[in-house]
Amino acid sequence: MATVLHVCMTCRAGQPVPEGEACPGARLFAALSVAGAPEGVTIRPVECLSACDHGCAVALTRPDGWSYVYSRMTEADAPEILRGAGLYAQSNDGIVPWRERPVIFRKQSLARIPPMEALNV
């Protein structure tokens, strides 16, 4: 299963960004990219995750698994985001047991989306 960590590159985290400076979303993407993705995870930049009122957002997706959108992420969260992405990639269905999830994933979840197959009931 191929897990994708989507990172909103255009996120301004509710703050103005001075001309010539990278926005918080771009800085988060850079921090994640430098740290390197865990095995089975691809880090992919996206234009917008439509979570603009909730700070920097990332999403985890995979075929045949639950998807998640997390908010209020910062560059400092990169190690925990990557740890959580690795756990997600290792799970059978995208569901990591609650107590095993990084705290930022437990407290900063915006949405949990069922697998596409589950929608064909």
PDB file of N, CA, C and O in Angstrom, residues 1-6 36-44 59-61 81-90:
ATOM      1  N   MET A   1       0.836  -1.179   0.000  1.00  0.00           N
ATOM      2  CA  MET A   1       0.000   0.000   0.000  1.00  0.00           C
ATOM      3  C   MET A   1       0.885   1.247   0.000  1.00  0.00           C
ATOM      4  O   MET A   1       1.805   1.355   0.787  1.00  0.00           O
ATOM      5  N   ALA A   2       0.578   2.165  -0.850  1.00  0.00           N
ATOM      6  CA  ALA A   2       1.352   3.396  -0.947  1.00  0.00           C
ATOM      7  C   ALA A   2       0.647   4.504  -0.174  1.00  0.00           C
ATOM      8  O   ALA A   2      -0.459   4.906  -0.507  1.00  0.00           O
ATOM      9  N   THR A   3       1.312   4.984   0.860  1.00  0.00           N
ATOM     10  CA  THR A   3       0.771   6.079   1.665  1.00  0.00           C
ATOM     11  C   THR A   3       1.293   7.395   1.130  1.00  0.00           C
ATOM     12  O   THR A   3       2.482   7.524   0.809  1.00  0.00           O
ATOM     13  N   VAL A   4       0.419   8.389   1.059  1.00  0.00           N
ATOM     14  CA  VAL A   4       0.824   9.732   0.642  1.00  0.00           C
ATOM     15  C   VAL A   4       0.540  10.705   1.778  1.00  0.00           C
ATOM     16  O   VAL A   4      -0.562  10.719   2.329  1.00  0.00           O
ATOM     17  N   LEU A   5       1.555  11.475   2.124  1.00  0.00           N
ATOM     18  CA  LEU A   5       1.417  12.577   3.069  1.00  0.00           C
ATOM     19  C   LEU A   5       1.322  13.841   2.234  1.00  0.00           C
ATOM     20  O   LEU A   5       2.296  14.270   1.623  1.00  0.00           O
ATOM     21  N   HIS A   6       0.124  14.406   2.157  1.00  0.00           N
ATOM     22  CA  HIS A   6      -0.119  15.630   1.392  1.00  0.00           C
ATOM     23  C   HIS A   6       0.138  16.822   2.321  1.00  0.00           C
ATOM     24  O   HIS A   6      -0.339  16.829   3.457  1.00  0.00           O
ATOM     25  N   GLY A  36      12.975  13.568   5.606  1.00  0.00           N
ATOM     26  CA  GLY A  36      12.820  12.329   4.854  1.00  0.00           C
ATOM     27  C   GLY A  36      11.620  11.518   5.290  1.00  0.00           C
ATOM     28  O   GLY A  36      11.335  11.385   6.473  1.00  0.00           O
ATOM     29  N   ALA A  37      10.941  10.976   4.314  1.00  0.00           N
ATOM     30  CA  ALA A  37       9.728  10.195   4.566  1.00  0.00           C
ATOM     31  C   ALA A  37      10.066   8.810   5.107  1.00  0.00           C
ATOM     32  O   ALA A  37      11.068   8.214   4.718  1.00  0.00           O
ATOM     33  N   PRO A  38       9.224   8.301   5.995  1.00  0.00           N
ATOM     34  CA  PRO A  38       9.399   6.921   6.460  1.00  0.00           C
ATOM     35  C   PRO A  38       9.161   5.939   5.307  1.00  0.00           C
ATOM     36  O   PRO A  38       8.555   6.299   4.286  1.00  0.00           O
ATOM     37  N   GLU A  39       9.568   4.709   5.485  1.00  0.00           N
ATOM     38  CA  GLU A  39       9.362   3.685   4.470  1.00  0.00           C
ATOM     39  C   GLU A  39       7.878   3.560   4.141  1.00  0.00           C
ATOM     40  O   GLU A  39       7.034   3.540   5.034  1.00  0.00           O
ATOM     41  N   GLY A  40       7.589   3.521   2.851  1.00  0.00           N
ATOM     42  CA  GLY A  40       6.215   3.355   2.397  1.00  0.00           C
ATOM     43  C   GLY A  40       5.420   4.644   2.307  1.00  0.00           C
ATOM     44  O   GLY A  40       4.237   4.624   1.994  1.00  0.00           O
ATOM     45  N   VAL A  41       6.067   5.791   2.570  1.00  0.00           N
ATOM     46  CA  VAL A  41       5.373   7.087   2.559  1.00  0.00           C
ATOM     47  C   VAL A  41       6.006   7.999   1.509  1.00  0.00           C
ATOM     48  O   VAL A  41       7.228   8.106   1.425  1.00  0.00           O
ATOM     49  N   THR A  42       5.163   8.647   0.728  1.00  0.00           N
ATOM     50  CA  THR A  42       5.592   9.672  -0.217  1.00  0.00           C
ATOM     51  C   THR A  42       5.068  11.009   0.283  1.00  0.00           C
ATOM     52  O   THR A  42       3.889  11.110   0.635  1.00  0.00           O
ATOM     53  N   ILE A  43       5.933  12.016   0.324  1.00  0.00           N
ATOM     54  CA  ILE A  43       5.508  13.367   0.716  1.00  0.00           C
ATOM     55  C   ILE A  43       5.193  14.128  -0.561  1.00  0.00           C
ATOM     56  O   ILE A  43       6.035  14.226  -1.456  1.00  0.00           O
ATOM     57  N   ARG A  44       3.973  14.647  -0.636  1.00  0.00           N
ATOM     58  CA  ARG A  44       3.524  15.316  -1.865  1.00  0.00           C
ATOM     59  C   ARG A  44       2.977  16.704  -1.532  1.00  0.00           C
ATOM     60  O   ARG A  44       2.069  16.832  -0.709  1.00  0.00           O
ATOM     61  N   ALA A  59      -2.540  15.900   5.092  1.00  0.00           N
ATOM     62  CA  ALA A  59      -3.504  14.807   4.963  1.00  0.00           C
ATOM     63  C   ALA A  59      -2.750  13.518   4.693  1.00  0.00           C
ATOM     64  O   ALA A  59      -1.715  13.526   4.018  1.00  0.00           O
ATOM     65  N   LEU A  60      -3.262  12.439   5.229  1.00  0.00           N
ATOM     66  CA  LEU A  60      -2.716  11.108   4.966  1.00  0.00           C
ATOM     67  C   LEU A  60      -3.753  10.305   4.200  1.00  0.00           C
ATOM     68  O   LEU A  60      -4.915  10.228   4.612  1.00  0.00           O
ATOM     69  N   THR A  61      -3.329   9.720   3.066  1.00  0.00           N
ATOM     70  CA  THR A  61      -4.227   8.907   2.259  1.00  0.00           C
ATOM     71  C   THR A  61      -3.511   7.646   1.815  1.00  0.00           C
ATOM     72  O   THR A  61      -2.284   7.593   1.794  1.00  0.00           O
ATOM     73  N   ILE A  81       4.898  14.305  12.818  1.00  0.00           N
ATOM     74  CA  ILE A  81       4.101  14.064  11.607  1.00  0.00           C
ATOM     75  C   ILE A  81       4.657  12.850  10.873  1.00  0.00           C
ATOM     76  O   ILE A  81       3.909  11.955  10.465  1.00  0.00           O
ATOM     77  N   LEU A  82       5.977  12.798  10.722  1.00  0.00           N
ATOM     78  CA  LEU A  82       6.595  11.674  10.015  1.00  0.00           C
ATOM     79  C   LEU A  82       6.455  10.374  10.792  1.00  0.00           C
ATOM     80  O   LEU A  82       6.229   9.315  10.204  1.00  0.00           O
ATOM     81  N   ARG A  83       6.542  10.440  12.106  1.00  0.00           N
ATOM     82  CA  ARG A  83       6.337   9.238  12.920  1.00  0.00           C
ATOM     83  C   ARG A  83       4.906   8.725  12.728  1.00  0.00           C
ATOM     84  O   ARG A  83       4.665   7.529  12.522  1.00  0.00           O
ATOM     85  N   GLY A  84       3.933   9.645  12.775  1.00  0.00           N
ATOM     86  CA  GLY A  84       2.537   9.266  12.574  1.00  0.00           C
ATOM     87  C   GLY A  84       2.281   8.721  11.180  1.00  0.00           C
ATOM     88  O   GLY A  84       1.523   7.764  11.011  1.00  0.00           O
ATOM     89  N   ALA A  85       2.925   9.321  10.178  1.00  0.00           N
ATOM     90  CA  ALA A  85       2.764   8.840   8.798  1.00  0.00           C
ATOM     91  C   ALA A  85       3.311   7.417   8.667  1.00  0.00           C
ATOM     92  O   ALA A  85       2.722   6.580   7.979  1.00  0.00           O
ATOM     93  N   GLY A  86       4.425   7.147   9.338  1.00  0.00           N
ATOM     94  CA  GLY A  86       4.988   5.802   9.306  1.00  0.00           C
ATOM     95  C   GLY A  86       4.076   4.780   9.948  1.00  0.00           C
ATOM     96  O   GLY A  86       3.891   3.669   9.420  1.00  0.00           O
ATOM     97  N   LEU A  87       3.480   5.129  11.077  1.00  0.00           N
ATOM     98  CA  LEU A  87       2.532   4.229  11.744  1.00  0.00           C
ATOM     99  C   LEU A  87       1.312   3.987  10.869  1.00  0.00           C
ATOM    100  O   LEU A  87       0.814   2.860  10.755  1.00  0.00           O
ATOM    101  N   TYR A  88       0.829   5.052  10.243  1.00  0.00           N
ATOM    102  CA  TYR A  88      -0.316   4.953   9.337  1.00  0.00           C
ATOM    103  C   TYR A  88       0.011   4.004   8.176  1.00  0.00           C
ATOM    104  O   TYR A  88      -0.786   3.139   7.831  1.00  0.00           O
ATOM    105  N   ALA A  89       1.202   4.163   7.598  1.00  0.00           N
ATOM    106  CA  ALA A  89       1.606   3.325   6.464  1.00  0.00           C
ATOM    107  C   ALA A  89       1.705   1.858   6.858  1.00  0.00           C
ATOM    108  O   ALA A  89       1.419   0.969   6.048  1.00  0.00           O
ATOM    109  N   GLN A  90       2.086   1.587   8.099  1.00  0.00           N
ATOM    110  CA  GLN A  90       2.245   0.208   8.568  1.00  0.00           C
ATOM    111  C   GLN A  90       0.917  -0.442   8.973  1.00  0.00           C
ATOM    112  O   GLN A  90       0.856  -1.659   9.122  1.00  0.00           O
TER     113      GLN A  90
END
